[in-house]
Amino acid sequence: MPLTAEQAMLQVQERLKSLKTLVCEIETERKRNETNINNVMRLTKMSSEDKSPALNHKLKTLYKVGLQDAIQEEALIRQALAKIQDIRNIRNERRIQARNAGNKETIRRGALMKMLQISAQTLPLFVSKPGEKIPHLCGSIPADSSYIAKPGDMVAALVKSEEGEENWILAEVVQYVSSTSKYEVDDIDEEQKDRHVLSRRRIVPLPLMRANPETDGQALFPKGTTVMALYPQTTCFYKAIINQLPQTANEEYEVLFEDPTYPDGYSPPLFVAQRYVIAIKQNKKTTS
């Protein structure tokens, strides 16, 4: 059942309390871990001169303790991130309910651009555990062929203008109608206020998680790959080439957009967040 505003508020408050507790636990764990790390560094320096079995044994013990401490800290951080995602989901559910009730908020273009940027920066970060498979819709990993985007999800949608020109735009899923195998999507650009009914062939779900370059670089597009990327300060996707990969979780792709106005056919390097860089969809045949 849909949440009432009061229920949503209570659920958010509950998760915020849990999040606060987890943050305090993480800080306590981190301070405790620092003591062990300092001891490891001190004994490591001593071991360069003292090769005694007793010192080596002590170092091994400290390394084991440090490993367990790191596992515990990681578990707490993952729990905190899960709470944050819960809060995001609750707020998004309320936003969708308001839209369906006809209370869609009008967002100015400048605010929209800022919102899209923040949305990309705060997209959940996937950090794999040893041997863990990278899930679909993480970084460059596409959706499974049977995947159906949910209401409120962001997608790239291939739409036709009144002049007959086709463009890939940023859109939000309103619903998927299984009887017709078609999506209803809203143009994210408030100035357009267009709703489109499109076949699955014309929809590309955007990533639901960022890939961590330091642990899951295989979930990033290789340098030189031709992709579709959201042109900065617009809501349209255009062909581009990956020029540089992000090196940290907070960095963006550096891309070169196809642009015939430049002598070499490409724009100067521009930065685009992982969320707005997708594989080119090869459509043998597209229908509305």
Tab-separated table of C-alpha atoms in Angstrom:
chain	number	residue	atom	x	y	z
A	1	MET	CA	0.000	0.000	0.000
A	2	PRO	CA	1.174	3.555	-0.671
A	3	LEU	CA	2.706	5.347	2.294
A	4	THR	CA	0.951	8.330	3.804
A	5	ALA	CA	3.027	11.439	4.395
A	6	GLU	CA	3.033	10.703	8.144
A	7	GLN	CA	4.097	7.080	7.641
A	8	ALA	CA	6.892	8.131	5.289
A	9	MET	CA	8.102	10.741	7.776
A	10	LEU	CA	8.118	8.204	10.625
A	11	GLN	CA	10.028	5.682	8.511
A	12	VAL	CA	12.607	8.299	7.528
A	13	GLN	CA	13.026	9.403	11.160
A	14	GLU	CA	13.479	5.783	12.255
A	15	ARG	CA	16.193	5.218	9.662
A	16	LEU	CA	17.883	8.510	10.507
A	17	LYS	CA	18.130	7.425	14.143
A	18	SER	CA	19.626	4.088	13.099
A	19	LEU	CA	21.990	5.905	10.749
A	20	LYS	CA	23.169	8.217	13.536
A	21	THR	CA	23.871	5.202	15.760
A	22	LEU	CA	25.804	3.492	12.964
A	23	VAL	CA	27.877	6.614	12.258
A	24	CYS	CA	28.828	6.778	15.957
A	25	GLU	CA	29.760	3.078	15.904
A	26	ILE	CA	31.856	3.593	12.760
A	27	GLU	CA	33.716	6.481	14.388
A	28	THR	CA	34.365	4.442	17.544
A	29	GLU	CA	35.561	1.505	15.457
A	30	ARG	CA	37.805	3.748	13.378
A	31	LYS	CA	39.484	5.270	16.425
A	32	ARG	CA	40.071	1.816	17.880
A	33	ASN	CA	41.501	0.640	14.572
A	34	GLU	CA	43.884	3.606	14.412
A	35	THR	CA	45.540	2.447	17.641
A	36	ASN	CA	46.205	-0.983	16.157
A	37	ILE	CA	47.443	0.502	12.856
A	38	ASN	CA	49.865	2.774	14.719
A	39	ASN	CA	51.175	-0.243	16.627
A	40	VAL	CA	51.645	-2.157	13.368
A	41	MET	CA	53.604	0.733	11.846
A	42	ARG	CA	55.764	1.070	14.960
A	43	LEU	CA	56.600	-2.635	15.127
A	44	THR	CA	57.185	-2.787	11.366
A	45	LYS	CA	59.912	-0.153	11.764
A	46	MET	CA	61.402	-2.110	14.660
A	47	SER	CA	61.364	-5.345	12.640
A	48	SER	CA	63.852	-3.873	10.145
A	49	GLU	CA	66.435	-4.111	12.902
A	50	ASP	CA	64.986	-6.769	15.210
A	51	LYS	CA	64.349	-10.082	13.400
A	52	SER	CA	63.360	-11.989	16.522
A	53	PRO	CA	60.558	-14.603	16.285
A	54	ALA	CA	58.743	-12.896	19.187
A	55	LEU	CA	58.455	-9.607	17.305
A	56	ASN	CA	57.322	-11.338	14.113
A	57	HIS	CA	54.688	-13.251	16.079
A	58	LYS	CA	53.421	-10.034	17.627
A	59	LEU	CA	53.225	-8.403	14.177
A	60	LYS	CA	51.241	-11.362	12.816
A	61	THR	CA	48.809	-11.067	15.695
A	62	LEU	CA	48.356	-7.348	15.083
A	63	TYR	CA	47.793	-7.959	11.352
A	64	LYS	CA	45.047	-10.508	12.148
A	65	VAL	CA	43.416	-8.055	14.568
A	66	GLY	CA	43.670	-5.294	11.945
A	67	LEU	CA	42.031	-7.527	9.339
A	68	GLN	CA	39.115	-8.325	11.642
A	69	ASP	CA	38.788	-4.658	12.567
A	70	ALA	CA	38.628	-3.706	8.889
A	71	ILE	CA	35.948	-6.349	8.233
A	72	GLN	CA	33.882	-5.016	11.138
A	73	GLU	CA	34.261	-1.410	9.995
A	74	GLU	CA	33.293	-2.364	6.437
A	75	ALA	CA	30.160	-4.137	7.701
A	76	LEU	CA	29.103	-1.053	9.657
A	77	ILE	CA	29.709	1.232	6.660
A	78	ARG	CA	27.645	-1.053	4.401
A	79	GLN	CA	24.806	-1.001	6.950
A	80	ALA	CA	24.939	2.811	7.030
A	81	LEU	CA	24.848	2.999	3.231
A	82	ALA	CA	21.846	0.644	3.202
A	83	LYS	CA	20.001	3.002	5.579
A	84	ILE	CA	20.795	5.951	3.312
A	85	GLN	CA	19.440	4.043	0.324
A	86	ASP	CA	16.285	3.185	2.290
A	87	ILE	CA	15.721	6.904	2.936
A	88	ARG	CA	16.240	7.678	-0.760
A	89	ASN	CA	13.724	4.984	-1.723
A	90	ILE	CA	11.084	6.254	0.723
A	91	ARG	CA	11.445	9.835	-0.496
A	92	ASN	CA	11.334	8.715	-4.118
A	93	GLU	CA	8.175	6.693	-3.450
A	94	ARG	CA	6.510	9.752	-1.934
A	95	ARG	CA	7.584	11.875	-4.907
A	96	ILE	CA	6.053	9.369	-7.333
A	97	GLN	CA	2.831	9.283	-5.320
A	98	ALA	CA	2.636	13.091	-5.437
A	99	ARG	CA	3.189	13.066	-9.190
A	100	ASN	CA	0.485	10.440	-9.718
A	101	ALA	CA	-1.862	12.554	-7.628
A	102	GLY	CA	-1.256	15.506	-9.944
A	103	ASN	CA	1.052	17.358	-7.563
A	104	LYS	CA	4.154	17.286	-9.704
A	105	GLU	CA	6.578	19.994	-8.650
A	106	THR	CA	7.799	22.402	-11.316
A	107	ILE	CA	11.584	22.699	-11.262
A	108	ARG	CA	13.458	25.583	-12.880
A	109	ARG	CA	16.130	24.605	-15.374
A	110	GLY	CA	19.058	25.727	-13.226
A	111	ALA	CA	17.715	23.769	-10.264
A	112	LEU	CA	17.093	20.751	-12.521
A	113	MET	CA	20.707	20.732	-13.709
A	114	LYS	CA	21.898	20.916	-10.101
A	115	MET	CA	19.520	18.117	-9.099
A	116	LEU	CA	20.804	15.863	-11.897
A	117	GLN	CA	24.381	16.512	-10.840
A	118	ILE	CA	23.671	15.722	-7.175
A	119	SER	CA	21.692	12.638	-8.179
A	120	ALA	CA	24.706	11.318	-10.096
A	121	GLN	CA	27.165	12.139	-7.305
A	122	THR	CA	25.051	10.409	-4.657
A	123	LEU	CA	24.176	7.328	-6.695
A	124	PRO	CA	24.983	4.284	-4.518
A	125	LEU	CA	28.578	3.100	-4.895
A	126	PHE	CA	29.101	-0.619	-5.466
A	127	VAL	CA	32.256	-1.963	-3.855
A	128	SER	CA	32.551	-5.674	-4.503
A	129	LYS	CA	33.660	-8.232	-1.959
A	130	PRO	CA	36.366	-10.734	-3.028
A	131	GLY	CA	34.921	-12.966	-5.737
A	132	GLU	CA	31.610	-11.113	-5.874
A	133	LYS	CA	30.051	-10.705	-9.316
A	134	ILE	CA	29.329	-7.157	-10.435
A	135	PRO	CA	25.532	-6.764	-10.751
A	136	HIS	CA	23.610	-5.507	-13.753
A	137	LEU	CA	23.175	-1.718	-13.991
A	138	CYS	CA	26.390	-1.065	-12.111
A	139	GLY	CA	28.639	1.287	-14.075
A	140	SER	CA	28.919	0.038	-17.645
A	141	ILE	CA	27.209	-3.312	-16.958
A	142	PRO	CA	23.902	-3.130	-18.879
A	143	ALA	CA	20.514	-4.298	-17.666
A	144	ASP	CA	19.541	-7.918	-18.075
A	145	SER	CA	17.531	-8.500	-21.257
A	146	SER	CA	14.397	-9.252	-19.208
A	147	TYR	CA	14.779	-6.225	-16.928
A	148	ILE	CA	11.826	-3.846	-16.596
A	149	ALA	CA	12.603	-0.350	-15.298
A	150	LYS	CA	10.494	0.708	-12.315
A	151	PRO	CA	8.365	3.860	-11.941
A	152	GLY	CA	10.658	6.730	-10.992
A	153	ASP	CA	13.735	5.186	-12.649
A	154	MET	CA	15.783	7.363	-14.982
A	155	VAL	CA	16.256	6.122	-18.546
A	156	ALA	CA	17.537	7.264	-21.892
A	157	ALA	CA	14.572	7.357	-24.275
A	158	LEU	CA	14.657	7.571	-28.053
A	159	VAL	CA	11.894	10.016	-29.005
A	160	LYS	CA	10.793	11.614	-32.248
A	161	SER	CA	10.308	15.360	-32.453
A	162	GLU	CA	7.491	17.077	-34.328
A	163	GLU	CA	9.950	17.598	-37.174
A	164	GLY	CA	10.563	13.847	-37.337
A	165	GLU	CA	14.064	13.995	-35.873
A	166	GLU	CA	14.974	11.270	-33.358
A	167	ASN	CA	16.908	12.094	-30.202
A	168	TRP	CA	17.928	10.294	-27.048
A	169	ILE	CA	16.603	12.238	-24.068
A	170	LEU	CA	16.755	11.825	-20.296
A	171	ALA	CA	13.367	10.627	-19.076
A	172	GLU	CA	11.637	9.235	-16.003
A	173	VAL	CA	9.578	6.051	-16.091
A	174	VAL	CA	5.900	6.569	-15.264
A	175	GLN	CA	4.874	2.968	-15.795
A	176	TYR	CA	5.433	-0.138	-17.888
A	177	VAL	CA	2.320	-1.580	-19.523
A	178	SER	CA	2.914	-5.314	-19.812
A	179	SER	CA	-0.089	-5.874	-22.115
A	180	THR	CA	1.482	-3.670	-24.799
A	181	SER	CA	5.146	-4.138	-23.763
A	182	LYS	CA	5.520	-0.367	-23.783
A	183	TYR	CA	6.760	2.261	-21.364
A	184	GLU	CA	5.173	5.549	-20.466
A	185	VAL	CA	7.944	8.049	-19.716
A	186	ASP	CA	8.101	11.747	-18.908
A	187	ASP	CA	10.700	14.034	-20.451
A	188	ILE	CA	12.815	15.174	-17.481
A	189	ASP	CA	13.013	18.635	-19.030
A	190	GLU	CA	10.263	20.673	-17.384
A	191	GLU	CA	10.157	23.037	-20.375
A	192	GLN	CA	9.002	20.182	-22.610
A	193	LYS	CA	6.486	18.541	-20.260
A	194	ASP	CA	6.063	15.742	-22.775
A	195	ARG	CA	4.913	12.208	-22.025
A	196	HIS	CA	5.945	9.488	-24.457
A	197	VAL	CA	4.721	5.936	-25.011
A	198	LEU	CA	7.677	3.906	-26.239
A	199	SER	CA	8.620	0.313	-26.952
A	200	ARG	CA	11.340	-1.363	-24.879
A	201	ARG	CA	13.690	-1.022	-27.865
A	202	ARG	CA	13.631	2.732	-27.386
A	203	ILE	CA	14.514	2.650	-23.689
A	204	VAL	CA	17.921	2.232	-22.025
A	205	PRO	CA	17.850	2.058	-18.199
A	206	LEU	CA	20.527	4.188	-16.553
A	207	PRO	CA	22.932	2.675	-13.998
A	208	LEU	CA	21.508	2.184	-10.513
A	209	MET	CA	24.975	2.074	-8.948
A	210	ARG	CA	28.372	3.625	-9.573
A	211	ALA	CA	31.322	1.291	-10.064
A	212	ASN	CA	34.308	1.833	-7.800
A	213	PRO	CA	37.360	2.294	-10.100
A	214	GLU	CA	39.704	1.117	-7.333
A	215	THR	CA	38.023	-2.273	-6.896
A	216	ASP	CA	35.804	-2.826	-9.953
A	217	GLY	CA	37.516	-1.181	-12.900
A	218	GLN	CA	36.106	-3.860	-15.203
A	219	ALA	CA	32.702	-2.213	-14.760
A	220	LEU	CA	33.918	0.946	-16.485
A	221	PHE	CA	33.938	1.600	-20.229
A	222	PRO	CA	37.470	1.179	-21.640
A	223	LYS	CA	39.257	4.191	-23.065
A	224	GLY	CA	38.339	4.711	-26.719
A	225	THR	CA	34.854	3.187	-26.394
A	226	THR	CA	32.086	4.946	-28.304
A	227	VAL	CA	29.179	5.599	-25.931
A	228	MET	CA	26.101	7.739	-25.449
A	229	ALA	CA	26.660	10.479	-22.875
A	230	LEU	CA	24.514	13.259	-21.466
A	231	TYR	CA	25.883	16.536	-22.790
A	232	PRO	CA	26.668	18.856	-19.840
A	233	GLN	CA	23.891	21.309	-18.932
A	234	THR	CA	21.411	19.553	-21.249
A	235	THR	CA	18.994	16.633	-20.995
A	236	CYS	CA	20.024	14.966	-24.266
A	237	PHE	CA	22.420	12.091	-24.966
A	238	TYR	CA	24.924	12.267	-27.818
A	239	LYS	CA	27.649	10.020	-29.191
A	240	ALA	CA	31.010	10.437	-27.502
A	241	ILE	CA	34.330	8.662	-27.076
A	242	ILE	CA	35.767	7.793	-23.662
A	243	ASN	CA	38.966	9.824	-23.351
A	244	GLN	CA	39.853	9.169	-19.703
A	245	LEU	CA	38.374	6.877	-17.067
A	246	PRO	CA	37.554	7.975	-13.520
A	247	GLN	CA	40.348	6.997	-11.125
A	248	THR	CA	38.373	7.353	-7.888
A	249	ALA	CA	34.747	6.872	-6.871
A	250	ASN	CA	34.107	10.618	-6.972
A	251	GLU	CA	35.592	11.296	-10.408
A	252	GLU	CA	33.740	11.401	-13.727
A	253	TYR	CA	34.499	10.172	-17.225
A	254	GLU	CA	36.325	12.553	-19.523
A	255	VAL	CA	34.675	12.254	-22.935
A	256	LEU	CA	34.973	13.743	-26.419
A	257	PHE	CA	31.588	14.411	-28.023
A	258	GLU	CA	31.147	14.035	-31.746
A	259	ASP	CA	30.940	17.613	-33.038
A	260	PRO	CA	31.431	18.502	-36.725
A	261	THR	CA	32.008	22.184	-35.837
A	262	TYR	CA	35.523	21.282	-34.652
A	263	PRO	CA	38.320	20.502	-37.142
A	264	ASP	CA	38.883	16.958	-35.848
A	265	GLY	CA	35.157	16.260	-35.444
A	266	TYR	CA	35.210	16.121	-31.657
A	267	SER	CA	34.558	18.573	-28.850
A	268	PRO	CA	37.212	19.495	-26.269
A	269	PRO	CA	37.271	17.094	-23.275
A	270	LEU	CA	34.147	17.338	-21.119
A	271	PHE	CA	33.279	15.550	-17.887
A	272	VAL	CA	30.205	13.326	-17.520
A	273	ALA	CA	29.169	11.315	-14.445
A	274	GLN	CA	28.987	7.513	-14.604
A	275	ARG	CA	25.205	7.619	-14.297
A	276	TYR	CA	24.871	9.451	-17.610
A	277	VAL	CA	27.254	7.354	-19.726
A	278	ILE	CA	25.667	4.325	-21.403
A	279	ALA	CA	26.389	1.841	-24.158
A	280	ILE	CA	25.083	2.654	-27.600
A	281	LYS	CA	21.939	0.670	-28.291
A	282	GLN	CA	21.941	-1.000	-31.657
A	283	ASN	CA	18.375	-1.006	-32.946
A	284	LYS	CA	17.803	-3.070	-36.067
A	285	LYS	CA	14.253	-1.788	-36.136
A	286	THR	CA	12.546	0.728	-33.878
A	287	THR	CA	8.872	1.339	-33.430
A	288	SER	CA	7.104	3.860	-31.259
